Short mmCIF file of C-alpha atoms in Angstrom, two decimals:
data_model
loop_
_atom_site.label_atom_id
_atom_site.label_comp_id
_atom_site.label_asym_id
_atom_site.label_seq_id
_atom_site.Cartn_x
_atom_site.Cartn_y
_atom_site.Cartn_z
CA UNK A 1 -12.76 -16.91 10.85
CA UNK A 2 -9.85 -18.01 8.77
CA UNK A 3 -10.68 -20.48 6.02
CA UNK A 4 -8.59 -23.62 6.37
CA UNK A 5 -7.02 -24.36 3.02
CA UNK A 6 -6.52 -27.48 0.98
CA UNK A 7 -3.64 -25.81 -0.74
CA UNK A 8 -0.57 -27.82 0.30
CA UNK A 9 1.79 -24.86 0.65
CA UNK A 10 -0.34 -22.75 2.98
CA UNK A 11 -2.52 -23.21 6.08
CA UNK A 12 -5.39 -20.70 5.76
CA UNK A 13 -6.75 -18.22 3.22
CA UNK A 14 -7.73 -14.62 3.90
CA UNK A 15 -9.74 -12.69 1.31
CA UNK A 16 -10.05 -8.97 1.97
CA UNK A 17 -10.46 -8.70 -1.80
CA UNK A 18 -12.51 -10.99 -4.04
CA UNK A 19 -13.00 -11.07 -7.80
CA UNK A 20 -10.63 -10.79 -10.75
CA UNK A 21 -10.33 -10.80 -14.55
CA UNK A 22 -8.60 -13.26 -16.86
CA UNK A 23 -5.36 -11.84 -18.22
CA UNK A 24 -3.25 -14.79 -19.40
CA UNK A 25 -3.42 -18.43 -20.56
CA UNK A 26 -2.91 -19.48 -16.91
CA UNK A 27 -6.34 -18.02 -16.15
CA UNK A 28 -8.29 -20.04 -18.74
CA UNK A 29 -9.60 -22.59 -16.21
CA UNK A 30 -9.56 -20.42 -13.13
CA UNK A 31 -10.84 -22.27 -10.09
CA UNK A 32 -11.76 -19.06 -8.28
CA UNK A 33 -14.00 -17.93 -11.21
CA UNK A 34 -15.97 -21.20 -11.12
CA UNK A 35 -16.16 -21.20 -7.33
CA UNK A 36 -17.41 -17.58 -7.20
CA UNK A 37 -20.38 -18.51 -9.45
CA UNK A 38 -21.35 -21.23 -7.00
CA UNK A 39 -20.85 -19.03 -3.99
CA UNK A 40 -23.09 -16.33 -5.49
CA UNK A 41 -25.82 -18.90 -6.09
CA UNK A 42 -25.51 -19.93 -2.43
CA UNK A 43 -26.00 -16.34 -1.36
CA UNK A 44 -22.46 -15.77 -0.04
CA UNK A 45 -22.25 -12.07 0.81
CA UNK A 46 -18.72 -11.52 -0.64
CA UNK A 47 -19.69 -12.90 -4.04
CA UNK A 48 -22.73 -10.89 -5.16
CA UNK A 49 -20.94 -8.47 -7.53
CA UNK A 50 -20.63 -9.71 -11.12
CA UNK A 51 -17.64 -9.08 -13.33
CA UNK A 52 -17.40 -8.37 -17.05
CA UNK A 53 -18.62 -11.59 -18.73
CA UNK A 54 -15.79 -11.31 -21.30
CA UNK A 55 -13.10 -11.60 -18.66
CA UNK A 56 -14.82 -12.45 -15.40
CA UNK A 57 -18.19 -13.77 -14.41
CA UNK A 58 -21.05 -14.04 -11.84
CA UNK A 59 -19.91 -13.19 -8.33
CA UNK A 60 -16.36 -12.49 -9.54
CA UNK A 61 -16.40 -8.69 -9.84
CA UNK A 62 -13.48 -7.12 -8.04
CA UNK A 63 -14.72 -6.12 -4.58
CA UNK A 64 -12.89 -4.93 -1.46
CA UNK A 65 -14.04 -6.06 1.96
CA UNK A 66 -12.82 -3.62 4.69
CA UNK A 67 -14.66 -5.68 7.30
CA UNK A 68 -12.30 -8.56 6.65
CA UNK A 69 -9.23 -6.59 7.71
CA UNK A 70 -9.79 -7.45 11.36
CA UNK A 71 -9.70 -11.20 10.87
CA UNK A 72 -5.99 -11.84 11.43
CA UNK A 73 -6.04 -10.03 14.72
CA UNK A 74 -8.46 -12.68 16.06
CA UNK A 75 -6.34 -15.72 15.16
CA UNK A 76 -4.94 -17.18 18.38
CA UNK A 77 -2.06 -19.15 16.97
CA UNK A 78 0.55 -18.30 14.29
CA UNK A 79 -0.54 -19.18 10.78
CA UNK A 80 0.78 -19.28 7.23
CA UNK A 81 -1.81 -17.24 5.29
CA UNK A 82 -2.47 -17.09 1.56
CA UNK A 83 -3.79 -13.58 0.94
CA UNK A 84 -6.57 -13.21 -1.69
CA UNK A 85 -6.85 -16.76 -2.99
CA UNK A 86 -10.01 -15.47 -4.70
CA UNK A 87 -8.46 -12.37 -6.27
CA UNK A 88 -5.28 -10.57 -7.20
CA UNK A 89 -4.10 -7.91 -4.77
CA UNK A 90 -2.43 -5.87 -7.54
CA UNK A 91 -5.48 -5.82 -9.88
CA UNK A 92 -5.94 -2.24 -11.20
CA UNK A 93 -9.31 -2.02 -9.50
CA UNK A 94 -7.85 -2.55 -6.04
CA UNK A 95 -7.12 0.95 -4.62
CA UNK A 96 -3.59 1.62 -3.49
CA UNK A 97 -4.84 2.78 -0.13
CA UNK A 98 -6.52 -0.58 0.42
CA UNK A 99 -3.33 -2.38 -0.49
CA UNK A 100 -1.64 -0.23 2.17
CA UNK A 101 -4.37 -1.20 4.70
CA UNK A 102 -3.67 -4.90 4.01
CA UNK A 103 0.11 -4.33 4.36
CA UNK A 104 -0.60 -2.57 7.68
CA UNK A 105 -2.50 -5.63 8.98
CA UNK A 106 0.33 -7.88 7.93
CA UNK A 107 2.89 -5.72 9.71
CA UNK A 108 0.73 -5.50 12.84
CA UNK A 109 0.51 -9.34 13.14
CA UNK A 110 4.16 -10.48 12.83
CA UNK A 111 3.26 -13.86 14.38
CA UNK A 112 1.68 -14.79 11.04
CA UNK A 113 3.45 -15.32 7.68
CA UNK A 114 1.55 -14.00 4.68
CA UNK A 115 1.82 -15.15 1.06
CA UNK A 116 0.72 -12.88 -1.77
CA UNK A 117 0.64 -14.11 -5.37
CA UNK A 118 0.02 -11.93 -8.41
CA UNK A 119 -0.07 -12.03 -12.21
CA UNK A 120 -0.09 -8.20 -12.24
CA UNK A 121 3.66 -7.99 -11.68
CA UNK A 122 4.02 -4.70 -13.61
CA UNK A 123 1.60 -2.83 -11.32
CA UNK A 124 3.21 -4.45 -8.27
CA UNK A 125 6.58 -3.05 -9.40
CA UNK A 126 5.17 0.39 -10.19
CA UNK A 127 3.62 0.87 -6.76
CA UNK A 128 6.31 -0.90 -4.73
CA UNK A 129 7.98 2.32 -3.61
CA UNK A 130 4.62 3.61 -2.35
CA UNK A 131 4.27 0.66 0.06
CA UNK A 132 5.94 -0.15 3.40
CA UNK A 133 6.85 -3.82 2.95
CA UNK A 134 6.48 -6.00 6.04
CA UNK A 135 9.16 -8.52 6.93
CA UNK A 136 6.54 -11.31 7.31
CA UNK A 137 5.22 -10.92 3.75
CA UNK A 138 6.26 -13.37 1.02
CA UNK A 139 5.66 -11.92 -2.42
CA UNK A 140 5.20 -14.20 -5.44
CA UNK A 141 4.33 -14.11 -9.09
CA UNK A 142 2.71 -16.76 -11.29
CA UNK A 143 4.99 -18.15 -13.99
CA UNK A 144 2.89 -20.64 -15.86
CA UNK A 145 4.60 -20.43 -19.26
CA UNK A 146 7.83 -19.26 -20.85
CA UNK A 147 6.27 -16.05 -22.24
CA UNK A 148 5.77 -14.43 -18.83
CA UNK A 149 9.38 -14.43 -17.56
CA UNK A 150 9.10 -10.61 -17.28
CA UNK A 151 7.03 -11.16 -14.12
CA UNK A 152 10.13 -12.58 -12.46
CA UNK A 153 12.14 -9.49 -13.41
CA UNK A 154 9.45 -7.26 -11.94
CA UNK A 155 9.38 -9.35 -8.72
CA UNK A 156 13.12 -8.87 -8.28
CA UNK A 157 12.64 -5.12 -8.08
CA UNK A 158 10.36 -5.13 -5.05
CA UNK A 159 11.78 -5.04 -1.50
CA UNK A 160 10.01 -8.13 -0.28
CA UNK A 161 11.97 -10.13 2.38
CA UNK A 162 10.96 -13.41 0.64
CA UNK A 163 10.21 -13.80 -3.08
CA UNK A 164 8.65 -16.85 -4.75
CA UNK A 165 7.37 -18.21 -8.08
CA UNK A 166 4.23 -20.27 -8.54
CA UNK A 167 4.66 -22.37 -11.76
CA UNK A 168 1.11 -23.60 -11.70
CA UNK A 169 -0.71 -24.53 -13.78
CA UNK A 170 2.52 -25.35 -15.56
CA UNK A 171 1.76 -25.06 -19.27
CA UNK A 172 5.20 -25.08 -20.94
CA UNK A 173 8.78 -25.94 -20.16
CA UNK A 174 10.62 -23.18 -18.30
CA UNK A 175 14.28 -23.51 -19.35
CA UNK A 176 16.91 -21.11 -18.14
CA UNK A 177 14.96 -19.70 -15.23
CA UNK A 178 16.76 -16.73 -13.70
CA UNK A 179 16.46 -17.51 -9.98
CA UNK A 180 18.63 -14.69 -8.70
CA UNK A 181 16.84 -13.16 -5.70
CA UNK A 182 14.19 -15.90 -5.63
CA UNK A 183 13.78 -17.93 -2.43
CA UNK A 184 11.15 -20.50 -3.30
CA UNK A 185 9.54 -22.13 -6.35
CA UNK A 186 6.20 -24.01 -6.46
CA UNK A 187 5.37 -26.23 -9.45
CA UNK A 188 2.14 -28.05 -10.22
CA UNK A 189 -0.16 -29.30 -12.92
CA UNK A 190 -3.66 -28.05 -13.71
CA UNK A 191 -6.74 -29.69 -12.30
CA UNK A 192 -10.41 -29.75 -13.34
CA UNK A 193 -12.48 -31.17 -16.18
CA UNK A 194 -10.48 -29.23 -18.80
CA UNK A 195 -7.05 -29.70 -17.24
CA UNK A 196 -4.21 -29.27 -19.71
CA UNK A 197 -1.46 -31.89 -19.49
CA UNK A 198 1.93 -31.30 -17.95
CA UNK A 199 5.09 -32.99 -19.19
CA UNK A 200 7.03 -34.61 -16.30
CA UNK A 201 10.26 -33.38 -17.87
CA UNK A 202 9.15 -29.79 -17.30
CA UNK A 203 8.81 -30.38 -13.56
CA UNK A 204 12.10 -32.30 -13.28
CA UNK A 205 13.92 -29.48 -15.01
CA UNK A 206 12.50 -26.83 -12.63
CA UNK A 207 13.47 -29.01 -9.67
CA UNK A 208 17.01 -29.42 -10.97
CA UNK A 209 17.37 -25.70 -11.62
CA UNK A 210 16.27 -25.01 -8.05
CA UNK A 211 18.75 -27.50 -6.74
CA UNK A 212 21.57 -25.91 -8.67
CA UNK A 213 20.58 -22.44 -7.49
CA UNK A 214 19.98 -23.43 -3.83
CA UNK A 215 16.32 -22.42 -4.04
CA UNK A 216 13.62 -24.26 -2.03
CA UNK A 217 11.37 -26.37 -4.32
CA UNK A 218 7.80 -27.46 -3.65
CA UNK A 219 5.93 -29.83 -5.96
CA UNK A 220 2.20 -29.35 -5.39
CA UNK A 221 0.47 -31.85 -7.72
CA UNK A 222 0.45 -33.60 -11.05
CA UNK A 223 -3.15 -32.43 -11.62
CA UNK A 224 -5.94 -34.11 -13.55
CA UNK A 225 -9.65 -34.17 -13.20
CA UNK A 226 -9.28 -33.44 -9.47
CA UNK A 227 -6.28 -31.86 -7.74
CA UNK A 228 -5.29 -35.08 -6.02
CA UNK A 229 -6.15 -37.41 -8.95
CA UNK A 230 -2.53 -38.27 -9.78
CA UNK A 231 -0.86 -37.56 -6.49
CA UNK A 232 2.18 -35.38 -5.87
CA UNK A 233 5.18 -37.71 -5.82
CA UNK A 234 8.06 -36.84 -8.10
CA UNK A 235 10.75 -39.49 -8.61
CA UNK A 236 9.35 -41.54 -5.76
CA UNK A 237 9.09 -38.82 -3.09
CA UNK A 238 7.29 -35.65 -2.18
CA UNK A 239 9.04 -32.26 -2.40
CA UNK A 240 7.85 -29.93 0.34
CA UNK A 241 10.79 -27.52 0.78
CA UNK A 242 9.84 -24.07 2.05
CA UNK A 243 11.98 -21.05 2.97
CA UNK A 244 12.25 -20.19 6.65
CA UNK A 245 9.43 -18.03 7.94
CA UNK A 246 9.33 -15.50 10.74
CA UNK A 247 6.47 -17.47 12.25
CA UNK A 248 8.21 -20.84 12.27
CA UNK A 249 11.95 -19.95 12.52
#
């Protein structure tokens, strides 16, 4: 079954791959790493492989799950689907053939809209011409700080029908974002017991840049000890803009 998601910008999560490794400051307080440890202790089948303790952890070793490929075919109504909320599809340990299998499922189920988010933008760009990109796939990169703008440049090179940025957890100001070829921007603060603070001015600037560029803007949360601790209003309102999708157009 699909896992209904508490993530405001999607409806369900689908995890044909689980596990990852920390590669950037945005990974320092990774929710998926902490959750995998709990799921392993609970005996969850997908989370029994351990990762390198220096970069990963219990239950968080990169693992492909071919049996999960059939799940979207069984969903009876159109859904917006976050692919691999518990991993990174373009991790070096995910075989290219398995990425192709996932793309095939996405193409075969055009009633759904799929969202893929990666920090491995360089690998994504390097293998893009070896993949057949479905129209109902949104491709995004994480842009949590001003030292990873190269991920946006890599994203622009892939032939995705819809491209987006996830500026969460937002750790620095992001001035002078180049939004050419970008359809959607998500921004949000970090949550959890070690959440790093986010300056409201950073979010306001991203929103204003999106407005000037005609790019849809979605503000997910202020963050804090829990995701909903400080709400998600910005200047007295919520910001829930999304690009048009094949499933909802």
